[in-house]
């Protein structure tokens, strides 16, 4: 064991910092505390990254990516978060991207990867259905092969950003006879295809991120099937298993820390600044301690990258459990720090901490709920 | 000690429950919130006719002679339905502050009108830098011949839209934090120099922000003994009401969630058959019963103990119960999965109410600090 900072990584951090200082337009910075940047801002930022050759931090070099190590990517995310850049299209970069790079034919890759790299095409993820949430494999949206097309019928739900996306990657049932997991395929669908209807779902944070997506006799070229027919489940497992070190959303936690510090010195009670009240300082200090531990846990998980063992996988789940729990507790306390105004709904604000806090209830639901994660940990660690 | 409701209390509780059942289900509430209903205080006739507005008003003042227990019984039922009208702000807070102010002339003039529902008052006490703590007051009152003039700002006036007059705390002497020099004043809603903005809270309830510029006012009580003490006594009564409301919120969240666990199926079985979720429900109901017990402890102390003691118990109760409510209702969302994150599902609204409740009358951390200070005073006095 050895804890000296790695000079190469420190140099890398400086490079990223310099780039951000020089290339991040002022009007794109700090648009939102949460993870939803306006579509237009995302596209502009993606184009800037593309110009720098940094379009896909998590992709290999021969696929137009940076080929960075997990450690480098964490530094990149950290600096971007601190500088307040717009987000990249996570669905395209981290979920679909690896699938394209691994399973797509050269034609499919040529069709879909470049627009992602250039920020010209936004994606959404069509997995969940009303009857298939945690039990994803029970999904029923079906795709029937007719000639050189699939015809899709069914419904997806909780589709984040479906109303802002150009394309959707879908899990569909292609073999109704087969065992649950066996009859599923992975299909790419243009959202402009006739027969697709998107209906908004309003969230408790007062915003519209989620949607229901209905498919009524939607014709999809058979060329849009990724991998072989009925191979969708193994592709899904591959896709969901990729990003253990990111499950805690460390940059988000750091933004919360910054926000707490800001509130502690700008807000007051009866003329006393919050930071001068022991109970406030105490609580923030505890959160910062926990955050430091989470940060190291992220580094440990990053060091396990590529390791297919049980522990590496379980660490991803444990990190998500602890990280999302911390997200929720920190965001609740941020709202407490607002005092009276923490009760006021102000959905127009760009720094709407309460909306962020309400949205964070979802962190323990999406991406494998905490209950499901606990099940995974118990199984992987103890064979229970 | 007797934990069963007596005949009158039972009738009271039943009558509110009946009102909720027949006139105020979740859909009705959703429509009513944001339709201006709160400003018109529609349904106030029902509140008056059933005697709810008079339940905790002394018999010699034309009330039913009940205490904070009667208030709690009503509030708990209203909490189950997330009643959004001015019950807490007008019927509890303003009425109880007026009673505690000791100004016999004004009490005799106003109370009959408040009880029969023909007039409504709201209390304007909190300010930007006060965060719900009563003695932190910057708003000034200056004597002007036979009347007084008030200048300053008040925030988060509960039930403040559409009232006939405001009870306003203002300082005629001393610095922002002094306990001396705070008086209570009556200001007509249409008084010259008073301007009002409506603010919407997360749970859909509305409050008012008030700006006073040399606004003419009648003295209710000008010395600290009656002014601040009366204000704090009324606030204690309202805090008990809020705590009871939250117990009702928790009860209903738990019922709604239990019902969902029985009907929602994943993996071919009701999710309620998963032991992890059964245990979670058990923890939630245990936390709720602990919170209810704390409410009773606070009610007992309010009836039996001196002011310093009951205030300390109440500080603890506010913290414990708002924390429990945020936990229990937050878990309610968790056990619903994605559907719990939506505006149209009831469960999220219970969580929102719990968040708002924490911000009202001083947040958990402030009350925690007050408890700690009281403990320090006690032990230092004994072990000097
Ligand atoms: C904000 C948000 C964004 C989302 N974005 C997308 C998206 O872009 N694309 C997409 O496809 N999906 C998306 N989802 C859907 C998400 O993946 C599902 O909500 C999740 O899989 C849970 O499914 P469910 O909502 O049906 O809940 P359910 O599976 O019905 O779960 C209800 C409760 O039961 C528990 N539970 C379920 N099974 C078990 C078990 N075996 N043991 C113990 N407890 C169990 C759950 O943990 C939960 O507490 C999103 C969800 C949210 C909230």
PDB file of C-alpha atoms in Angstrom, chain A residues 129-136 138 158 180 201-206 210 267-272 274 277 279-280 283 328 332-333 335-346 352 354 357-362 364-365 369-371 374, chain B residues 126-133 136 155-156 176-177 199-203 264-268 276-277 280 326-327 330-331 333-335 337-344 348-349 351-352 355-356 358-360 362-366 368-370:
ATOM      1  CA  UNK A 129     -42.363  -1.291 -18.440  1.00  0.00           C
ATOM      2  CA  UNK A 130     -45.365  -0.929 -16.158  1.00  0.00           C
ATOM      3  CA  UNK A 131     -45.149  -4.610 -15.265  1.00  0.00           C
ATOM      4  CA  UNK A 132     -41.392  -4.946 -15.591  1.00  0.00           C
ATOM      5  CA  UNK A 133     -39.362  -2.813 -13.197  1.00  0.00           C
ATOM      6  CA  UNK A 134     -37.059  -4.666 -10.848  1.00  0.00           C
ATOM      7  CA  UNK A 135     -38.190  -7.765 -12.684  1.00  0.00           C
ATOM      8  CA  UNK A 136     -36.950  -6.406 -15.987  1.00  0.00           C
ATOM      9  CA  UNK A 138     -40.657 -10.011 -17.546  1.00  0.00           C
ATOM     10  CA  UNK A 158     -40.033   5.903 -16.799  1.00  0.00           C
ATOM     11  CA  UNK A 180     -38.144 -15.117 -19.673  1.00  0.00           C
ATOM     12  CA  UNK A 201     -44.965  12.004 -16.433  1.00  0.00           C
ATOM     13  CA  UNK A 202     -44.633  14.862 -13.961  1.00  0.00           C
ATOM     14  CA  UNK A 203     -42.334  14.198 -11.045  1.00  0.00           C
ATOM     15  CA  UNK A 204     -42.608  15.153  -7.389  1.00  0.00           C
ATOM     16  CA  UNK A 205     -39.813  17.632  -8.055  1.00  0.00           C
ATOM     17  CA  UNK A 206     -42.244  19.592 -10.210  1.00  0.00           C
ATOM     18  CA  UNK A 210     -39.942  10.993 -17.245  1.00  0.00           C
ATOM     19  CA  UNK A 267     -27.249  32.344   5.567  1.00  0.00           C
ATOM     20  CA  UNK A 268     -27.887  33.429   9.124  1.00  0.00           C
ATOM     21  CA  UNK A 269     -30.271  33.109  12.044  1.00  0.00           C
ATOM     22  CA  UNK A 270     -30.833  36.170  14.175  1.00  0.00           C
ATOM     23  CA  UNK A 271     -27.638  37.718  12.862  1.00  0.00           C
ATOM     24  CA  UNK A 272     -25.496  34.635  13.521  1.00  0.00           C
ATOM     25  CA  UNK A 274     -25.039  29.303  10.167  1.00  0.00           C
ATOM     26  CA  UNK A 277     -23.870  27.640  15.069  1.00  0.00           C
ATOM     27  CA  UNK A 279     -25.117  22.131  15.428  1.00  0.00           C
ATOM     28  CA  UNK A 280     -24.763  23.211  11.805  1.00  0.00           C
ATOM     29  CA  UNK A 283     -23.529  18.195  10.859  1.00  0.00           C
ATOM     30  CA  UNK A 328     -30.474  11.744   0.067  1.00  0.00           C
ATOM     31  CA  UNK A 332     -32.413  16.893   2.802  1.00  0.00           C
ATOM     32  CA  UNK A 333     -30.008  18.793   5.036  1.00  0.00           C
ATOM     33  CA  UNK A 335     -32.955  22.155   2.240  1.00  0.00           C
ATOM     34  CA  UNK A 336     -32.977  22.370   6.020  1.00  0.00           C
ATOM     35  CA  UNK A 337     -30.171  24.932   5.750  1.00  0.00           C
ATOM     36  CA  UNK A 338     -32.428  27.127   3.641  1.00  0.00           C
ATOM     37  CA  UNK A 339     -34.653  27.725   6.668  1.00  0.00           C
ATOM     38  CA  UNK A 340     -38.132  29.064   5.915  1.00  0.00           C
ATOM     39  CA  UNK A 341     -37.435  29.344   2.231  1.00  0.00           C
ATOM     40  CA  UNK A 342     -36.753  25.611   2.169  1.00  0.00           C
ATOM     41  CA  UNK A 343     -40.537  25.225   2.288  1.00  0.00           C
ATOM     42  CA  UNK A 344     -41.164  27.403  -0.747  1.00  0.00           C
ATOM     43  CA  UNK A 345     -41.608  25.854  -4.171  1.00  0.00           C
ATOM     44  CA  UNK A 346     -39.634  27.783  -6.727  1.00  0.00           C
ATOM     45  CA  UNK A 352     -33.598  24.747  -6.942  1.00  0.00           C
ATOM     46  CA  UNK A 354     -35.556  21.425  -2.986  1.00  0.00           C
ATOM     47  CA  UNK A 357     -33.696  16.873  -3.065  1.00  0.00           C
ATOM     48  CA  UNK A 358     -37.099  15.570  -4.170  1.00  0.00           C
ATOM     49  CA  UNK A 359     -35.589  14.113  -7.323  1.00  0.00           C
ATOM     50  CA  UNK A 360     -32.932  12.317  -5.272  1.00  0.00           C
ATOM     51  CA  UNK A 361     -35.545  10.009  -3.815  1.00  0.00           C
ATOM     52  CA  UNK A 362     -35.171   8.290  -7.175  1.00  0.00           C
ATOM     53  CA  UNK A 364     -32.321   4.566  -4.619  1.00  0.00           C
ATOM     54  CA  UNK A 365     -34.929   3.387  -7.129  1.00  0.00           C
ATOM     55  CA  UNK A 369     -33.100  -0.242  -6.371  1.00  0.00           C
ATOM     56  CA  UNK A 370     -31.370  -0.368  -2.997  1.00  0.00           C
ATOM     57  CA  UNK A 371     -33.333  -3.482  -2.129  1.00  0.00           C
ATOM     58  CA  UNK A 374     -28.644  -5.448  -1.057  1.00  0.00           C
TER      59      UNK A 374
ATOM     60  CA  UNK B 126     -41.378  34.816  11.072  1.00  0.00           C
ATOM     61  CA  UNK B 127     -38.805  36.786   9.101  1.00  0.00           C
ATOM     62  CA  UNK B 128     -36.072  36.044   6.627  1.00  0.00           C
ATOM     63  CA  UNK B 129     -33.329  35.893   9.249  1.00  0.00           C
ATOM     64  CA  UNK B 130     -35.476  34.399  12.020  1.00  0.00           C
ATOM     65  CA  UNK B 131     -36.238  30.988  10.558  1.00  0.00           C
ATOM     66  CA  UNK B 132     -39.313  30.549  12.665  1.00  0.00           C
ATOM     67  CA  UNK B 133     -37.789  31.579  16.002  1.00  0.00           C
ATOM     68  CA  UNK B 136     -35.796  37.110  16.524  1.00  0.00           C
ATOM     69  CA  UNK B 155     -42.385  35.601   5.607  1.00  0.00           C
ATOM     70  CA  UNK B 156     -44.327  32.378   5.367  1.00  0.00           C
ATOM     71  CA  UNK B 176     -32.797  41.718  16.801  1.00  0.00           C
ATOM     72  CA  UNK B 177     -32.221  38.906  19.306  1.00  0.00           C
ATOM     73  CA  UNK B 199     -45.919  31.948  -2.124  1.00  0.00           C
ATOM     74  CA  UNK B 200     -46.574  28.352  -2.924  1.00  0.00           C
ATOM     75  CA  UNK B 201     -45.058  25.703  -0.695  1.00  0.00           C
ATOM     76  CA  UNK B 202     -43.896  22.270  -1.876  1.00  0.00           C
ATOM     77  CA  UNK B 203     -47.009  20.574  -0.584  1.00  0.00           C
ATOM     78  CA  UNK B 264     -47.966  -4.686  -6.922  1.00  0.00           C
ATOM     79  CA  UNK B 265     -46.455  -7.800  -8.392  1.00  0.00           C
ATOM     80  CA  UNK B 266     -42.883  -8.409  -9.517  1.00  0.00           C
ATOM     81  CA  UNK B 267     -41.221 -11.765 -10.131  1.00  0.00           C
ATOM     82  CA  UNK B 268     -44.695 -13.273 -10.201  1.00  0.00           C
ATOM     83  CA  UNK B 276     -36.912  -7.141   3.191  1.00  0.00           C
ATOM     84  CA  UNK B 277     -39.988  -5.077   2.440  1.00  0.00           C
ATOM     85  CA  UNK B 280     -39.105  -2.155   6.249  1.00  0.00           C
ATOM     86  CA  UNK B 326     -39.432  12.424   6.547  1.00  0.00           C
ATOM     87  CA  UNK B 327     -38.068   8.915   7.058  1.00  0.00           C
ATOM     88  CA  UNK B 330     -39.523   8.803   2.197  1.00  0.00           C
ATOM     89  CA  UNK B 331     -39.536   5.043   2.661  1.00  0.00           C
ATOM     90  CA  UNK B 333     -41.798   6.456  -1.892  1.00  0.00           C
ATOM     91  CA  UNK B 334     -38.987   3.915  -1.941  1.00  0.00           C
ATOM     92  CA  UNK B 335     -41.336   0.964  -1.567  1.00  0.00           C
ATOM     93  CA  UNK B 337     -40.571   2.299  -6.843  1.00  0.00           C
ATOM     94  CA  UNK B 338     -40.883   4.585  -9.887  1.00  0.00           C
ATOM     95  CA  UNK B 339     -44.585   5.296  -9.427  1.00  0.00           C
ATOM     96  CA  UNK B 340     -43.791   6.862  -6.028  1.00  0.00           C
ATOM     97  CA  UNK B 341     -41.807   9.582  -7.812  1.00  0.00           C
ATOM     98  CA  UNK B 342     -44.823  10.874  -9.693  1.00  0.00           C
ATOM     99  CA  UNK B 343     -47.027  13.837  -8.988  1.00  0.00           C
ATOM    100  CA  UNK B 344     -50.183  11.807  -9.482  1.00  0.00           C
ATOM    101  CA  UNK B 348     -44.868  11.714  -2.657  1.00  0.00           C
ATOM    102  CA  UNK B 349     -47.173  14.418  -1.380  1.00  0.00           C
ATOM    103  CA  UNK B 351     -43.146  13.265   1.924  1.00  0.00           C
ATOM    104  CA  UNK B 352     -43.422  16.840   0.680  1.00  0.00           C
ATOM    105  CA  UNK B 355     -40.317  18.405   4.350  1.00  0.00           C
ATOM    106  CA  UNK B 356     -42.421  21.559   4.627  1.00  0.00           C
ATOM    107  CA  UNK B 358     -39.589  20.618   9.092  1.00  0.00           C
ATOM    108  CA  UNK B 359     -39.069  24.107   7.679  1.00  0.00           C
ATOM    109  CA  UNK B 360     -42.020  25.538   9.627  1.00  0.00           C
ATOM    110  CA  UNK B 362     -37.873  26.324  13.139  1.00  0.00           C
ATOM    111  CA  UNK B 363     -36.112  23.382  11.513  1.00  0.00           C
ATOM    112  CA  UNK B 364     -34.943  20.238  13.296  1.00  0.00           C
ATOM    113  CA  UNK B 365     -31.401  21.456  13.741  1.00  0.00           C
ATOM    114  CA  UNK B 366     -32.543  24.663  15.446  1.00  0.00           C
ATOM    115  CA  UNK B 368     -31.986  20.283  18.486  1.00  0.00           C
ATOM    116  CA  UNK B 369     -29.718  23.175  19.398  1.00  0.00           C
ATOM    117  CA  UNK B 370     -32.373  24.601  21.705  1.00  0.00           C
TER     118      UNK B 370
END
